[in-house]
Amino acid sequence: MATSISRSRALASALRPAKPSVQVRNDQAIRCLSNTARQYVAMPKESPNLRKAPRDHIGTLKAPIVNPADKYQSKSDNMHRYGAWVMGCLPKYVQQFSVWKDELTIYISPSGVYPVFSFLKYNTAAEFTQVSTVTAADYPTREKRFEIVYNLLSVRHNSRIRVKTYADEASPVPSITGLFDGANWYEREVYDLYGVFFAGHPDLRRIMTDYGFEGHPLRKDFPLTGYTEIRYDEEKKRIVTEPLELTQAFRNFEGGSSAWEPVGAGQDRTPESFKLPTPKPEEKKEEEKK
């Protein structure tokens, strides 16, 4: 038994690798592996600090001067020619047109809404068969305070056109639902939020606000707090509507001032090339005496 143990120890000592007699330097480290032998791995030197490294000298930048207007020069010229052509075809209704970049806008009178839109839809050089949006803007200082904006799309020619007309609280605008079915809800929205009446609309009623709502919220003279308050009455166990008795703060609509700007006349920074004369309103026809 003692002989077998001594033999196994001798075999184990023979198989065990000898310890290397190597001195450890400062730039070396000992790494312990699965066996008992020492292995020396050279550690990399400290990398230089890139923040303090010298940088290559960069000369003066020579970037070409690019005018953004040159990008739309060719499209703008085509839009000017097309606007002049539309104005020449309908001189009775088209009062003026403007081009900004690649956007064409024509200004028409309210009486020319149906003839102009019929021309833009059925003429082979136009074919604006889809109405994208119908919206409005309120300018209280103008004689015709509401500006109705139509955006049309021509799938055939892959182009768009914007048509603008004007109205006030009393004068209606002809409806285009007979030409574009998609304008039905758009006109209802303009009527609900601005109070513009569209003559000939098949179902002109509110679409955005609640039942029994008073006023038109997107008008500039609409009170910021509204006219009524909706709350839950604990005694009646239902929602009730009560009138508000809050005073309305004075707001100045001159010079394009807003709620976030100081009250004042303001300054018009529109370039002279983009300023257009205000179209004269149509003369009201005298009613024939019966």
mmCIF file of N, CA and C in Angstrom, residues 210-264:
data_model
loop_
_atom_site.group_PDB
_atom_site.id
_atom_site.type_symbol
_atom_site.label_atom_id
_atom_site.label_comp_id
_atom_site.label_asym_id
_atom_site.label_seq_id
_atom_site.Cartn_x
_atom_site.Cartn_y
_atom_site.Cartn_z
ATOM 1 N N ASP A 210 -70.143 71.128 -29.124
ATOM 2 C CA ASP A 210 -71.213 70.361 -28.503
ATOM 3 C C ASP A 210 -72.571 70.930 -28.908
ATOM 4 N N TYR A 211 -73.604 70.174 -28.587
ATOM 5 C CA TYR A 211 -74.966 70.619 -28.863
ATOM 6 C C TYR A 211 -75.282 71.875 -28.056
ATOM 7 N N GLY A 212 -75.928 72.834 -28.687
ATOM 8 C CA GLY A 212 -76.294 74.062 -28.007
ATOM 9 C C GLY A 212 -75.143 75.000 -27.737
ATOM 10 N N PHE A 213 -74.007 74.826 -28.406
ATOM 11 C CA PHE A 213 -72.848 75.695 -28.186
ATOM 12 C C PHE A 213 -73.135 77.081 -28.746
ATOM 13 N N GLU A 214 -72.720 78.093 -28.004
ATOM 14 C CA GLU A 214 -72.939 79.476 -28.414
ATOM 15 C C GLU A 214 -71.641 80.081 -28.939
ATOM 16 N N GLY A 215 -71.733 80.738 -30.087
ATOM 17 C CA GLY A 215 -70.573 81.409 -30.652
ATOM 18 C C GLY A 215 -69.746 80.499 -31.543
ATOM 19 N N HIS A 216 -68.646 81.056 -32.028
ATOM 20 C CA HIS A 216 -67.743 80.340 -32.934
ATOM 21 C C HIS A 216 -66.321 80.486 -32.381
ATOM 22 N N PRO A 217 -65.711 79.395 -31.939
ATOM 23 C CA PRO A 217 -64.497 79.482 -31.103
ATOM 24 C C PRO A 217 -63.273 80.086 -31.782
ATOM 25 N N LEU A 218 -63.113 79.940 -33.097
ATOM 26 C CA LEU A 218 -61.890 80.408 -33.743
ATOM 27 C C LEU A 218 -61.968 81.852 -34.221
ATOM 28 N N ARG A 219 -63.018 82.538 -33.899
ATOM 29 C CA ARG A 219 -63.051 83.974 -34.193
ATOM 30 C C ARG A 219 -62.149 84.715 -33.206
ATOM 31 N N LYS A 220 -61.505 85.758 -33.696
ATOM 32 C CA LYS A 220 -60.574 86.490 -32.842
ATOM 33 C C LYS A 220 -61.287 87.209 -31.692
ATOM 34 N N ASP A 221 -62.544 87.568 -31.883
ATOM 35 C CA ASP A 221 -63.267 88.265 -30.826
ATOM 36 C C ASP A 221 -64.024 87.313 -29.903
ATOM 37 N N PHE A 222 -63.824 86.014 -30.052
ATOM 38 C CA PHE A 222 -64.483 85.057 -29.165
ATOM 39 C C PHE A 222 -63.796 85.096 -27.798
ATOM 40 N N PRO A 223 -64.557 85.161 -26.697
ATOM 41 C CA PRO A 223 -63.932 85.226 -25.364
ATOM 42 C C PRO A 223 -63.069 84.002 -25.091
ATOM 43 N N LEU A 224 -61.944 84.234 -24.444
ATOM 44 C CA LEU A 224 -61.041 83.131 -24.142
ATOM 45 C C LEU A 224 -61.659 82.140 -23.170
ATOM 46 N N THR A 225 -62.558 82.600 -22.330
ATOM 47 C CA THR A 225 -63.223 81.717 -21.370
ATOM 48 C C THR A 225 -64.531 81.159 -21.897
ATOM 49 N N GLY A 226 -64.990 81.627 -23.053
ATOM 50 C CA GLY A 226 -66.263 81.172 -23.572
ATOM 51 C C GLY A 226 -67.429 81.900 -22.926
ATOM 52 N N TYR A 227 -68.620 81.524 -23.326
ATOM 53 C CA TYR A 227 -69.830 82.148 -22.791
ATOM 54 C C TYR A 227 -70.475 81.321 -21.685
ATOM 55 N N THR A 228 -70.257 80.030 -21.682
ATOM 56 C CA THR A 228 -70.916 79.149 -20.715
ATOM 57 C C THR A 228 -69.886 78.237 -20.057
ATOM 58 N N GLU A 229 -70.305 77.636 -18.960
ATOM 59 C CA GLU A 229 -69.476 76.688 -18.215
ATOM 60 C C GLU A 229 -70.246 75.393 -18.042
ATOM 61 N N ILE A 230 -69.594 74.289 -18.308
ATOM 62 C CA ILE A 230 -70.208 72.970 -18.163
ATOM 63 C C ILE A 230 -69.614 72.300 -16.925
ATOM 64 N N ARG A 231 -70.476 71.895 -16.003
ATOM 65 C CA ARG A 231 -70.001 71.247 -14.779
ATOM 66 C C ARG A 231 -71.031 70.215 -14.328
ATOM 67 N N TYR A 232 -70.618 69.380 -13.393
ATOM 68 C CA TYR A 232 -71.501 68.357 -12.847
ATOM 69 C C TYR A 232 -72.145 68.882 -11.571
ATOM 70 N N ASP A 233 -73.479 68.880 -11.541
ATOM 71 C CA ASP A 233 -74.229 69.344 -10.379
ATOM 72 C C ASP A 233 -74.503 68.158 -9.461
ATOM 73 N N GLU A 234 -73.997 68.257 -8.238
ATOM 74 C CA GLU A 234 -74.160 67.161 -7.291
ATOM 75 C C GLU A 234 -75.602 67.033 -6.832
ATOM 76 N N GLU A 235 -76.320 68.146 -6.730
ATOM 77 C CA GLU A 235 -77.711 68.086 -6.276
ATOM 78 C C GLU A 235 -78.616 67.501 -7.357
ATOM 79 N N LYS A 236 -78.420 67.962 -8.606
ATOM 80 C CA LYS A 236 -79.266 67.468 -9.698
ATOM 81 C C LYS A 236 -78.782 66.138 -10.268
ATOM 82 N N LYS A 237 -77.559 65.743 -9.898
ATOM 83 C CA LYS A 237 -76.983 64.484 -10.365
ATOM 84 C C LYS A 237 -76.894 64.420 -11.893
ATOM 85 N N ARG A 238 -76.513 65.518 -12.491
ATOM 86 C CA ARG A 238 -76.350 65.558 -13.945
ATOM 87 C C ARG A 238 -75.453 66.735 -14.306
ATOM 88 N N ILE A 239 -75.057 66.776 -15.562
ATOM 89 C CA ILE A 239 -74.212 67.861 -16.062
ATOM 90 C C ILE A 239 -75.091 69.040 -16.449
ATOM 91 N N VAL A 240 -74.720 70.216 -15.978
ATOM 92 C CA VAL A 240 -75.493 71.423 -16.252
ATOM 93 C C VAL A 240 -74.600 72.435 -16.958
ATOM 94 N N THR A 241 -75.233 73.315 -17.689
ATOM 95 C CA THR A 241 -74.548 74.397 -18.397
ATOM 96 C C THR A 241 -74.998 75.717 -17.810
ATOM 97 N N GLU A 242 -74.046 76.516 -17.364
ATOM 98 C CA GLU A 242 -74.360 77.791 -16.733
ATOM 99 C C GLU A 242 -73.594 78.909 -17.421
ATOM 100 N N PRO A 243 -74.193 80.084 -17.512
ATOM 101 C CA PRO A 243 -73.476 81.214 -18.127
ATOM 102 C C PRO A 243 -72.367 81.729 -17.225
ATOM 103 N N LEU A 244 -71.303 82.193 -17.854
ATOM 104 C CA LEU A 244 -70.181 82.757 -17.110
ATOM 105 C C LEU A 244 -70.382 84.250 -16.902
ATOM 106 N N GLU A 245 -69.877 84.753 -15.792
ATOM 107 C CA GLU A 245 -69.960 86.176 -15.497
ATOM 108 C C GLU A 245 -68.570 86.789 -15.367
ATOM 109 N N LEU A 246 -67.589 86.208 -16.054
ATOM 110 C CA LEU A 246 -66.235 86.738 -16.015
ATOM 111 C C LEU A 246 -66.090 87.853 -17.040
ATOM 112 N N THR A 247 -65.339 88.868 -16.680
ATOM 113 C CA THR A 247 -65.120 89.974 -17.605
ATOM 114 C C THR A 247 -64.088 89.578 -18.645
ATOM 115 N N GLN A 248 -64.309 90.025 -19.861
ATOM 116 C CA GLN A 248 -63.405 89.719 -20.959
ATOM 117 C C GLN A 248 -62.343 90.802 -21.066
ATOM 118 N N ALA A 249 -61.081 90.407 -21.075
ATOM 119 C CA ALA A 249 -59.986 91.360 -21.192
ATOM 120 C C ALA A 249 -59.962 91.970 -22.590
ATOM 121 N N PHE A 250 -59.527 93.223 -22.659
ATOM 122 C CA PHE A 250 -59.449 93.910 -23.946
ATOM 123 C C PHE A 250 -58.300 93.331 -24.765
ATOM 124 N N ARG A 251 -58.578 93.071 -26.037
ATOM 125 C CA ARG A 251 -57.558 92.558 -26.942
ATOM 126 C C ARG A 251 -57.467 93.459 -28.159
ATOM 127 N N ASN A 252 -56.244 93.746 -28.550
ATOM 128 C CA ASN A 252 -55.993 94.607 -29.702
ATOM 129 C C ASN A 252 -55.635 93.735 -30.892
ATOM 130 N N PHE A 253 -56.358 93.923 -31.994
ATOM 131 C CA PHE A 253 -56.127 93.129 -33.189
ATOM 132 C C PHE A 253 -55.362 93.894 -34.257
ATOM 133 N N GLU A 254 -54.866 95.058 -33.954
ATOM 134 C CA GLU A 254 -54.151 95.859 -34.942
ATOM 135 C C GLU A 254 -52.706 95.386 -35.064
ATOM 136 N N GLY A 255 -52.188 95.424 -36.289
ATOM 137 C CA GLY A 255 -50.769 95.184 -36.517
ATOM 138 C C GLY A 255 -50.301 93.773 -36.276
ATOM 139 N N GLY A 256 -51.195 92.811 -36.264
ATOM 140 C CA GLY A 256 -50.784 91.425 -36.117
ATOM 141 C C GLY A 256 -50.312 91.055 -34.730
ATOM 142 N N SER A 257 -50.688 91.802 -33.696
ATOM 143 C CA SER A 257 -50.286 91.446 -32.339
ATOM 144 C C SER A 257 -51.091 90.247 -31.867
ATOM 145 N N SER A 258 -50.524 89.488 -30.950
ATOM 146 C CA SER A 258 -51.177 88.305 -30.426
ATOM 147 C C SER A 258 -51.150 88.360 -28.906
ATOM 148 N N ALA A 259 -51.643 87.296 -28.287
ATOM 149 C CA ALA A 259 -51.690 87.253 -26.824
ATOM 150 C C ALA A 259 -50.305 87.168 -26.210
ATOM 151 N N TRP A 260 -49.297 86.780 -26.999
ATOM 152 C CA TRP A 260 -47.952 86.604 -26.471
ATOM 153 C C TRP A 260 -47.038 87.765 -26.820
ATOM 154 N N GLU A 261 -47.543 88.789 -27.469
ATOM 155 C CA GLU A 261 -46.742 89.937 -27.854
ATOM 156 C C GLU A 261 -47.280 91.188 -27.172
ATOM 157 N N PRO A 262 -46.444 92.190 -26.955
ATOM 158 C CA PRO A 262 -46.951 93.435 -26.369
ATOM 159 C C PRO A 262 -47.921 94.122 -27.303
ATOM 160 N N VAL A 263 -48.886 94.816 -26.725
ATOM 161 C CA VAL A 263 -49.894 95.507 -27.515
ATOM 162 C C VAL A 263 -49.235 96.669 -28.248
ATOM 163 N N GLY A 264 -49.508 96.769 -29.517
ATOM 164 C CA GLY A 264 -48.919 97.848 -30.309
ATOM 165 C C GLY A 264 -49.257 97.687 -31.767
#
